[in-house]
PDB file of C-alpha atoms in Angstrom:
ATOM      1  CA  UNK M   1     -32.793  10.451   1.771  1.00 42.00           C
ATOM      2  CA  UNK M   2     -29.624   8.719   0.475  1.00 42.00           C
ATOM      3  CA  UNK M   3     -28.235  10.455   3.398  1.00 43.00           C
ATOM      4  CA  UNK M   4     -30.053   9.382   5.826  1.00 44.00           C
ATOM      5  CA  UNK M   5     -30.105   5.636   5.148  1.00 47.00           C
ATOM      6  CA  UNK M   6     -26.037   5.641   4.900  1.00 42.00           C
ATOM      7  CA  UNK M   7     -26.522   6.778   8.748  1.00 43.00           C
ATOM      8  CA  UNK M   8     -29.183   4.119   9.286  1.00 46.00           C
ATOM      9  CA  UNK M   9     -26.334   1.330   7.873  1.00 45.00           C
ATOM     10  CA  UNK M  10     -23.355   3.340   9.817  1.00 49.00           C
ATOM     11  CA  UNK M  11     -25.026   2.790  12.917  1.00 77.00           C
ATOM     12  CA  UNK M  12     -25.804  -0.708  12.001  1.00 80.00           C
ATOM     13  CA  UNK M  13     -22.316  -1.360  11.308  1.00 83.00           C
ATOM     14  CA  UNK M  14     -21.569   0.284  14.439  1.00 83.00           C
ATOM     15  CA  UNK M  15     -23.590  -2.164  16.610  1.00 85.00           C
ATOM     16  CA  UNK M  16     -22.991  -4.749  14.772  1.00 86.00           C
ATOM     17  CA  UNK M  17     -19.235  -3.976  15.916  1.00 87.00           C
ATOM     18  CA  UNK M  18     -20.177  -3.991  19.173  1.00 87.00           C
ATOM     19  CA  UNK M  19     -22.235  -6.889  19.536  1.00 87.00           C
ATOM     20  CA  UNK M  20     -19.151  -8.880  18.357  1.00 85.00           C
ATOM     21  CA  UNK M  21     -16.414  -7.061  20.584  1.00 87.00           C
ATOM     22  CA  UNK M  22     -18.656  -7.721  23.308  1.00 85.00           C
ATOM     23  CA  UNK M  23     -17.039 -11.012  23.516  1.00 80.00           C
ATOM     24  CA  UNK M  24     -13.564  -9.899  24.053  1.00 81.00           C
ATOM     25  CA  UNK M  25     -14.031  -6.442  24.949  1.00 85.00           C
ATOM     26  CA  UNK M  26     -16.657  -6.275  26.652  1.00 86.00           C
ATOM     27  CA  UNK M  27     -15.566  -3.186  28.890  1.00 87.00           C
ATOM     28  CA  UNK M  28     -14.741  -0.796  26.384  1.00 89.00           C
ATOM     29  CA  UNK M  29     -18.125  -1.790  24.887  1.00 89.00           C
ATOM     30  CA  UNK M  30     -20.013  -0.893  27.808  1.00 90.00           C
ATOM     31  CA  UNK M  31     -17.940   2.682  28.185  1.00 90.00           C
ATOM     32  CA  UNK M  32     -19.079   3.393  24.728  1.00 89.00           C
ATOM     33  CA  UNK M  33     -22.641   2.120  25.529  1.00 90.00           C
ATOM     34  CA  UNK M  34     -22.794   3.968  28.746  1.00 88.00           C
ATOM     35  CA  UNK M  35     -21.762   7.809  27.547  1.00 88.00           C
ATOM     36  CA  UNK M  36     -24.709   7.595  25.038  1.00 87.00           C
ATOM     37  CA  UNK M  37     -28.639   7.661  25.429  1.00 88.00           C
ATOM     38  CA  UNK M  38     -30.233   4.775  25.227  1.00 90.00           C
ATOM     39  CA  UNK M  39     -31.290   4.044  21.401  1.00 89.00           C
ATOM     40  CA  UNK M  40     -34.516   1.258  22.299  1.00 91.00           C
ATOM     41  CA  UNK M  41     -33.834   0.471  18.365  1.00 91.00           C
ATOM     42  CA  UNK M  42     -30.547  -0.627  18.837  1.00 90.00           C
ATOM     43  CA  UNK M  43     -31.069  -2.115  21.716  1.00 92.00           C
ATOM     44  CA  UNK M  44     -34.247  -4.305  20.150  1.00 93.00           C
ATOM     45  CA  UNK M  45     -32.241  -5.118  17.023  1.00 92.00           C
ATOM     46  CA  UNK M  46     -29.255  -6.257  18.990  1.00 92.00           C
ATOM     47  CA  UNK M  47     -31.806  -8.341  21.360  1.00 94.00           C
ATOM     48  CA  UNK M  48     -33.663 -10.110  17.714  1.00 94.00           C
ATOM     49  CA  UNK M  49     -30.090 -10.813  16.443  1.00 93.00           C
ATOM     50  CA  UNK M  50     -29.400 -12.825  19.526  1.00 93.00           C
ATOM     51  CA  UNK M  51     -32.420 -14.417  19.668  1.00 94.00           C
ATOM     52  CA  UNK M  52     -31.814 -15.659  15.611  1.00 95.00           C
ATOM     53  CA  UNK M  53     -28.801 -16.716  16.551  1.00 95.00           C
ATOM     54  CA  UNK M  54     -29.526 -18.964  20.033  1.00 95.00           C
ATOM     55  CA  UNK M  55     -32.177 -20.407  18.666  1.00 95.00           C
ATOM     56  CA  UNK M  56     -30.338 -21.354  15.425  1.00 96.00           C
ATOM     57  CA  UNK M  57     -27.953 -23.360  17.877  1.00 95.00           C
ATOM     58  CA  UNK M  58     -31.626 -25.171  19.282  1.00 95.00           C
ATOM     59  CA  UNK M  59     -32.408 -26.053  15.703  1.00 95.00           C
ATOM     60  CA  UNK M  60     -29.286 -27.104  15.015  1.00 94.00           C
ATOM     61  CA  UNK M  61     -28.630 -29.191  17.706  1.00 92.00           C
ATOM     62  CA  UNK M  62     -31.686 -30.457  17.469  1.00 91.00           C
ATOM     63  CA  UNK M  63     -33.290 -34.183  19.297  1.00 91.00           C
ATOM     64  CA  UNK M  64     -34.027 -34.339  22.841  1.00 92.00           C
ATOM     65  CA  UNK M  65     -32.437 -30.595  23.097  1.00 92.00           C
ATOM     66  CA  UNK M  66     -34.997 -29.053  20.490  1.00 92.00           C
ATOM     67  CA  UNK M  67     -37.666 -30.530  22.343  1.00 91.00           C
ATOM     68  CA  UNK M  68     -36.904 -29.941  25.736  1.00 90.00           C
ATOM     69  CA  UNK M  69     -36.505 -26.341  24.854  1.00 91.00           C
ATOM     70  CA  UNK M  70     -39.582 -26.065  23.443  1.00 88.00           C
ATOM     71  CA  UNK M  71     -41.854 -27.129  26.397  1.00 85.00           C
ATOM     72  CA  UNK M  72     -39.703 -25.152  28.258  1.00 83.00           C
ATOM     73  CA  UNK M  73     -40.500 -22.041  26.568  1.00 82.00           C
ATOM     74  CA  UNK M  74     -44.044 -23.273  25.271  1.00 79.00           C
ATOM     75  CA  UNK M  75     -45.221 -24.281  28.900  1.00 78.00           C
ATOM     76  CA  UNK M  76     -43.896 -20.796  30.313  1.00 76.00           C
ATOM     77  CA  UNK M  77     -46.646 -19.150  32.005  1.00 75.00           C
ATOM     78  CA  UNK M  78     -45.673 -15.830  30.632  1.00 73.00           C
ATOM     79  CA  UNK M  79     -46.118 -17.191  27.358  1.00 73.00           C
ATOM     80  CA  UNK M  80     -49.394 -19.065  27.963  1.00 71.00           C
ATOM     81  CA  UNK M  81     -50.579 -15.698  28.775  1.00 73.00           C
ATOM     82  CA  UNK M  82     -49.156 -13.670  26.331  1.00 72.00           C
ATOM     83  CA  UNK M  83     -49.788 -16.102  23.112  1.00 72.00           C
ATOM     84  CA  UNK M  84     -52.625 -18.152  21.254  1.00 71.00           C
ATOM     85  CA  UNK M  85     -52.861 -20.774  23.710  1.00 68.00           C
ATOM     86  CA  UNK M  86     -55.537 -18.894  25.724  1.00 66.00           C
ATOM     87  CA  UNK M  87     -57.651 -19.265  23.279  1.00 67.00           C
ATOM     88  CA  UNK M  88     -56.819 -23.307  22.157  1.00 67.00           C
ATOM     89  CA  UNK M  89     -53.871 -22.320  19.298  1.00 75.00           C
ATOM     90  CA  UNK M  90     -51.088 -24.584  19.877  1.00 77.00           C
ATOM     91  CA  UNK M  91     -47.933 -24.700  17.869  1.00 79.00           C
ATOM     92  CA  UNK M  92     -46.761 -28.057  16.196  1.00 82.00           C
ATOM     93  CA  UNK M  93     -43.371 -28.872  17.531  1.00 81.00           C
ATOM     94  CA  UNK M  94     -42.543 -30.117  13.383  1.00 85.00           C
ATOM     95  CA  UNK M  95     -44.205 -26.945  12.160  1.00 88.00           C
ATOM     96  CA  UNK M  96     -40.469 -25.520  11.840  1.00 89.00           C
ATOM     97  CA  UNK M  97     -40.920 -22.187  10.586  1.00 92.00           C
ATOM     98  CA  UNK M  98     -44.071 -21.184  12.919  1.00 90.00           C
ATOM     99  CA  UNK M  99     -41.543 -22.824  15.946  1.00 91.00           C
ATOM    100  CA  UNK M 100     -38.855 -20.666  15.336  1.00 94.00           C
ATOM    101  CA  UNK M 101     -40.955 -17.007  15.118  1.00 93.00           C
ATOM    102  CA  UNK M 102     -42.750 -18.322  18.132  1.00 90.00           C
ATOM    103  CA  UNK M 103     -39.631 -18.682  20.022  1.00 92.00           C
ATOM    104  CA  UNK M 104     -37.757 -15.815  18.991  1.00 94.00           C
ATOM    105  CA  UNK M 105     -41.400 -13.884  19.903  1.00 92.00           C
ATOM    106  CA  UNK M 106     -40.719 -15.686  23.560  1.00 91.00           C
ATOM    107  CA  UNK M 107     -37.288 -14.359  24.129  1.00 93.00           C
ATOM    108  CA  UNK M 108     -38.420 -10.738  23.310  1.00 94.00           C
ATOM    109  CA  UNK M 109     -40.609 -11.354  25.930  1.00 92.00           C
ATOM    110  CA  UNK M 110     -38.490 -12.831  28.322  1.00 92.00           C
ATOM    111  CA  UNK M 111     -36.256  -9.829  27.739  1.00 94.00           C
ATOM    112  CA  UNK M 112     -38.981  -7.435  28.277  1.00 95.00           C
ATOM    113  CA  UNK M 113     -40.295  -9.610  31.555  1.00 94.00           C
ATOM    114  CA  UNK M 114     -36.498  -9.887  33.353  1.00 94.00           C
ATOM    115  CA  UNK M 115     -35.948  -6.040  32.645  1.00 95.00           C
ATOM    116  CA  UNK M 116     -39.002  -5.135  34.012  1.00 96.00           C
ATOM    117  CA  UNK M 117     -38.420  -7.564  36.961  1.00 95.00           C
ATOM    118  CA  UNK M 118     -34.596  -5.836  37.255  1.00 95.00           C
ATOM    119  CA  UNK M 119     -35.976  -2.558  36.809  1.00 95.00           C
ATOM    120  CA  UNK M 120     -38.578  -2.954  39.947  1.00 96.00           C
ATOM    121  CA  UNK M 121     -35.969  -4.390  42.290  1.00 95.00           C
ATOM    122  CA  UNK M 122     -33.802  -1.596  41.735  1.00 93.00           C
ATOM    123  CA  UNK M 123     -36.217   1.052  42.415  1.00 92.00           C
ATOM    124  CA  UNK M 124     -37.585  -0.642  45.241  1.00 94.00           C
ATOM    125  CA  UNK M 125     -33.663  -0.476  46.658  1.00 91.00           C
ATOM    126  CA  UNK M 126     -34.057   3.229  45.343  1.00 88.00           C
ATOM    127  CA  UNK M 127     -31.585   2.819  42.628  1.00 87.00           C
ATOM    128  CA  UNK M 128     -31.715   5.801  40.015  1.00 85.00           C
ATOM    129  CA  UNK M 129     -32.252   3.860  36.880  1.00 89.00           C
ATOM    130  CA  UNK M 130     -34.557   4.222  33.650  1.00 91.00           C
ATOM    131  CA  UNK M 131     -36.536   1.061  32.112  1.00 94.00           C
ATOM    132  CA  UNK M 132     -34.636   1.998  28.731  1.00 94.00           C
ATOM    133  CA  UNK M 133     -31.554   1.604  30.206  1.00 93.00           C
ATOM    134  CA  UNK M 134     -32.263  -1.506  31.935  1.00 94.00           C
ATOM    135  CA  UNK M 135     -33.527  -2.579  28.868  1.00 95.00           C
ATOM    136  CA  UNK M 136     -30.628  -2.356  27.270  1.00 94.00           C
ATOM    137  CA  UNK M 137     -28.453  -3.717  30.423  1.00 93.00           C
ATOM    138  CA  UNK M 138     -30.257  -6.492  30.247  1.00 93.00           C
ATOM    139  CA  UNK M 139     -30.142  -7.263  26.254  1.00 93.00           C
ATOM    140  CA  UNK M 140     -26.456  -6.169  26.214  1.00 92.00           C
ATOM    141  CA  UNK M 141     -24.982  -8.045  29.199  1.00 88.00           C
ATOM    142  CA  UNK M 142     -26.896 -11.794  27.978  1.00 82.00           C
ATOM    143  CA  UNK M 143     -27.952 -12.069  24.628  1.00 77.00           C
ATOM    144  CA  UNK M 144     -24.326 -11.536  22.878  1.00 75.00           C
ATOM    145  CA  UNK M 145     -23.340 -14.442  24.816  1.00 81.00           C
ATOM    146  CA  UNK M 146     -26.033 -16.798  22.608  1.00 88.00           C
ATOM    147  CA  UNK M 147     -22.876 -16.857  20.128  1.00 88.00           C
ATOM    148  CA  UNK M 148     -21.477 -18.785  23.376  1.00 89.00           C
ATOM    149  CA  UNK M 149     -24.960 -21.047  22.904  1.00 92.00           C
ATOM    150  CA  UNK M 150     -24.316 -21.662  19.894  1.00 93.00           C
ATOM    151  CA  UNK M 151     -21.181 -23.131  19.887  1.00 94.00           C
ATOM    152  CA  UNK M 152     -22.421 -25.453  22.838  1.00 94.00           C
ATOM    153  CA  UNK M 153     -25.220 -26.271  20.396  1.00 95.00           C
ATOM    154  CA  UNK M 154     -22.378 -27.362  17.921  1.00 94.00           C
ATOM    155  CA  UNK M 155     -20.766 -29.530  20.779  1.00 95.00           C
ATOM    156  CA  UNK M 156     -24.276 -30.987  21.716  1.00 94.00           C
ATOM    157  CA  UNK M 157     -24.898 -31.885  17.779  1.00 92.00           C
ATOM    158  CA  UNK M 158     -21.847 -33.975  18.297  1.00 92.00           C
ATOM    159  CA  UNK M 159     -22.613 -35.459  21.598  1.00 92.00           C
ATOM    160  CA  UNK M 160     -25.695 -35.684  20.792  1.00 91.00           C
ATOM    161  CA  UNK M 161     -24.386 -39.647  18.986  1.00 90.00           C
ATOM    162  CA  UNK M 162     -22.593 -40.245  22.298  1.00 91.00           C
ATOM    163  CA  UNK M 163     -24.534 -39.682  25.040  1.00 92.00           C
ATOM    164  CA  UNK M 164     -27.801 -39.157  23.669  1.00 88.00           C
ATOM    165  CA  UNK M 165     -29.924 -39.311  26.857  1.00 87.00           C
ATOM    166  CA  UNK M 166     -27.683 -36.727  28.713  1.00 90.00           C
ATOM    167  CA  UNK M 167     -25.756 -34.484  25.930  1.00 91.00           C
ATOM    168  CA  UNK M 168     -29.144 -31.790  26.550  1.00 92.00           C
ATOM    169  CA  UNK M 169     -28.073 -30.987  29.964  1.00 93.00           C
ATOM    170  CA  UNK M 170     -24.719 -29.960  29.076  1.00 94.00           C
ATOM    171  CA  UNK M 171     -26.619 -26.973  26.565  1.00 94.00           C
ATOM    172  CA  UNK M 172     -28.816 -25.772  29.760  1.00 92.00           C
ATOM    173  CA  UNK M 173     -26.167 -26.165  32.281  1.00 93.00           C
ATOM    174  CA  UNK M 174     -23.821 -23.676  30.385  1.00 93.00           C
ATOM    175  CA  UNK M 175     -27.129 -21.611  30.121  1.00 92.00           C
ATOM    176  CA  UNK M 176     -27.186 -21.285  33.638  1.00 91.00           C
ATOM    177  CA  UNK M 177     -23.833 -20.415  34.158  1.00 91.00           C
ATOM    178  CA  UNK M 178     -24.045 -17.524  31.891  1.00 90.00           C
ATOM    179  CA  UNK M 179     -26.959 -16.439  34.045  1.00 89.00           C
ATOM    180  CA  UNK M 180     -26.009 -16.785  37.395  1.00 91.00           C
ATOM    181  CA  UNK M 181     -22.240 -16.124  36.752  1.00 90.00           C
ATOM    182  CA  UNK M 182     -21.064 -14.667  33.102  1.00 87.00           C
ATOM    183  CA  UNK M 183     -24.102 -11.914  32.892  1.00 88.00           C
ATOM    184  CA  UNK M 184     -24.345 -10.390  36.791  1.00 89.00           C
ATOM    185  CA  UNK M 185     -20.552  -9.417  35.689  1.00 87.00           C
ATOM    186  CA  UNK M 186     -21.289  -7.573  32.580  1.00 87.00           C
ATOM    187  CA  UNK M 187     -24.458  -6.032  34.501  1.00 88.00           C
ATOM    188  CA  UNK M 188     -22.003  -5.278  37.393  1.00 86.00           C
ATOM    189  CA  UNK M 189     -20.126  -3.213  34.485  1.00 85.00           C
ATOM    190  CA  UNK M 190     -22.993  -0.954  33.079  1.00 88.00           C
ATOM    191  CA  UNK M 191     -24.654  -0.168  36.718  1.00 85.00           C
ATOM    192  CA  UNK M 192     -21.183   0.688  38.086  1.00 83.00           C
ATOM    193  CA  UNK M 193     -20.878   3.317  35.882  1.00 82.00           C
ATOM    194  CA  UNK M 194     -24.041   4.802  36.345  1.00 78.00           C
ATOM    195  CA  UNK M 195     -24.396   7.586  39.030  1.00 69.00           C
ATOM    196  CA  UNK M 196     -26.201   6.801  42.215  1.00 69.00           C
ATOM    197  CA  UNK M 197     -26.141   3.169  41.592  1.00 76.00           C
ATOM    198  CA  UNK M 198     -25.058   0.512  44.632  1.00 81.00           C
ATOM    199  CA  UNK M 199     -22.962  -2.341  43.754  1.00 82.00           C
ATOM    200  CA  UNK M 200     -24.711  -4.399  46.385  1.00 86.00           C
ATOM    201  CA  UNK M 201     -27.921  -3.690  45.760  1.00 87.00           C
ATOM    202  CA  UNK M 202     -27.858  -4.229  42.343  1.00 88.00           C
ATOM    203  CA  UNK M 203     -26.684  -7.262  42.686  1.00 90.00           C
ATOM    204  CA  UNK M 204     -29.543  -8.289  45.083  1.00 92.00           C
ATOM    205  CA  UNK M 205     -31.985  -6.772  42.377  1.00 93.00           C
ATOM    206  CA  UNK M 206     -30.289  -8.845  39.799  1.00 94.00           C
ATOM    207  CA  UNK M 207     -30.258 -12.184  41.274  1.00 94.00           C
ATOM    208  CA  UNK M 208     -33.689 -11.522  42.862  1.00 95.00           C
ATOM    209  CA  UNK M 209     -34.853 -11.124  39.708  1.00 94.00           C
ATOM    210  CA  UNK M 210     -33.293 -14.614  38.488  1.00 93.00           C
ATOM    211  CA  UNK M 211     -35.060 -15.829  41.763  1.00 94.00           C
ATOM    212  CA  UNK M 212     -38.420 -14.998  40.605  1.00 93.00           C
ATOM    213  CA  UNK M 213     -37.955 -16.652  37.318  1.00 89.00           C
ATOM    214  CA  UNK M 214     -36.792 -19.584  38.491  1.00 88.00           C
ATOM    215  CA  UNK M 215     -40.224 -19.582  40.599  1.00 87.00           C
ATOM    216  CA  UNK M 216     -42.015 -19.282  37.905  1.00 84.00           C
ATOM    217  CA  UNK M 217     -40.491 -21.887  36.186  1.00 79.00           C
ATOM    218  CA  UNK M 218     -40.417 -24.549  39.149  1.00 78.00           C
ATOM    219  CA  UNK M 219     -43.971 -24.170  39.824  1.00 76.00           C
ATOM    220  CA  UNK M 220     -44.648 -24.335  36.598  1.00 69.00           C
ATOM    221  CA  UNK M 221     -42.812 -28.129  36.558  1.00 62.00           C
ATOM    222  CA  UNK M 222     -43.019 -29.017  39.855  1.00 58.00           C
ATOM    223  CA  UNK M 223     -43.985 -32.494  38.646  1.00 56.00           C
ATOM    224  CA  UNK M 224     -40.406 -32.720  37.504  1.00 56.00           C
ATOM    225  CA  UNK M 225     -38.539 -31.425  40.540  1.00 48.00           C
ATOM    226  CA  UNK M 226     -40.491 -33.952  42.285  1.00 50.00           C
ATOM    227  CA  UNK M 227     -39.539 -36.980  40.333  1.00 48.00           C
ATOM    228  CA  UNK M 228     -36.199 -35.439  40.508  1.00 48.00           C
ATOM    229  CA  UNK M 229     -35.860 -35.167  44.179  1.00 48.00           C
ATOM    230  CA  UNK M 230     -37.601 -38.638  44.913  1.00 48.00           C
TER     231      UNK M 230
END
């Protein structure tokens, strides 16, 4: 037994390592990632620590941010479907502790959703690719970036007292670029050392992917594109 759990913690110090490096060494990362099988543990451990950790910045942060985030993620139609509010249960936005295992519930979702969504675009474009490995693709190319968040959340805090109105658009506009530029490169790096893998069609899968979410997300609030656009 004693054993055993000193191999549970070496492998936890192991990804742990990793999950750190990915910052500044992300390639060698991904070569170590790539010549082993998948562990789905790991991989959901690495995706909850990322989770804490980007929603910590939220909290943090806080204001206009904190709430904006929350209807975001609250309003979701995957999450109206997956969660209480089918059935009337509605989460408090000042019910702190409930907020916070709600949303980190959400992102394991979201995680889930976009791998599945990655997963079916690449078979479609006949791609030779398992759900665990896109799985962990997917957790391993964004969610070590939400250290990234959370120093923008830090920044925010401050701007928060200078351009309070505004400061919230700076968090979700970094956001963005870490999904439509940042991640499709550390994707780029798993898939292109994968066998029987096309660098332009994962791509497509990938950003078709981001397409449908987006979708989602502007039908979802197309009150507010609206007011946007008029």
């Amino acid at each position: 037994m004693k054993s055993s759990n000193e191999g549970i913690d070496l492998n936890m110090k192991k990804v742990m390592r990793q999950y750190f490096r990915m910052i500044h060494k992300p390639t060698e990362v991904v070569d170590e990632l790539v010549k082993e099988d998948v562990n789905i543990l790991e991989t959901l451990i690495v995706t909850i620590i990322s989770g804490i950790i980007l929603i910590a910045g939220v909290f943090i942060a806080g204001g206009i941010l904190y709430t904006t985030f929350q209807n975001n993620a609250l309003t979701y139609p995957l999450e109206i479907l997956t969660s209480g509010q089918l059935f009337g249960f509605y989460v408090s936005y000042y019910d702190y502790g409930l907020v916070f295992l709600t949303d980190l519930i959400f992102i394991l979702k979201a995680w889930i959703f976009l791998a599945i969504l990655l997963y079916g675009f690449l078979r479609i474009f006949k791609q030779r690719i398992s759900l665990k490995r896109t799985l962990q693709i997917v957790s391993w190319s964004l969610f070590p970036f939400a250290i990234i968040m959370l120093l923008v959340s830090v920044v925010c805090l401050g701007l928060k007292y200078v351009i309070p109105l505004i400061y919230h658009y700076i968090y979700f506009g970094v956001m963005t670029g870490i999904f439509i530029i940042v991640t499709p490169i550390l994707v780029m790096k798993f898939l292109e050392r994968l066998n029987n893998v096309s660098y332009f069609n994962s791509m497509r899968a990938y950003y078709l992917s981001l397409f449908v979410v987006f979708l989602i997300f502007a039908f979802n609030h197309a009150d507010k594109f609206l007011y946007q656009i008029w």
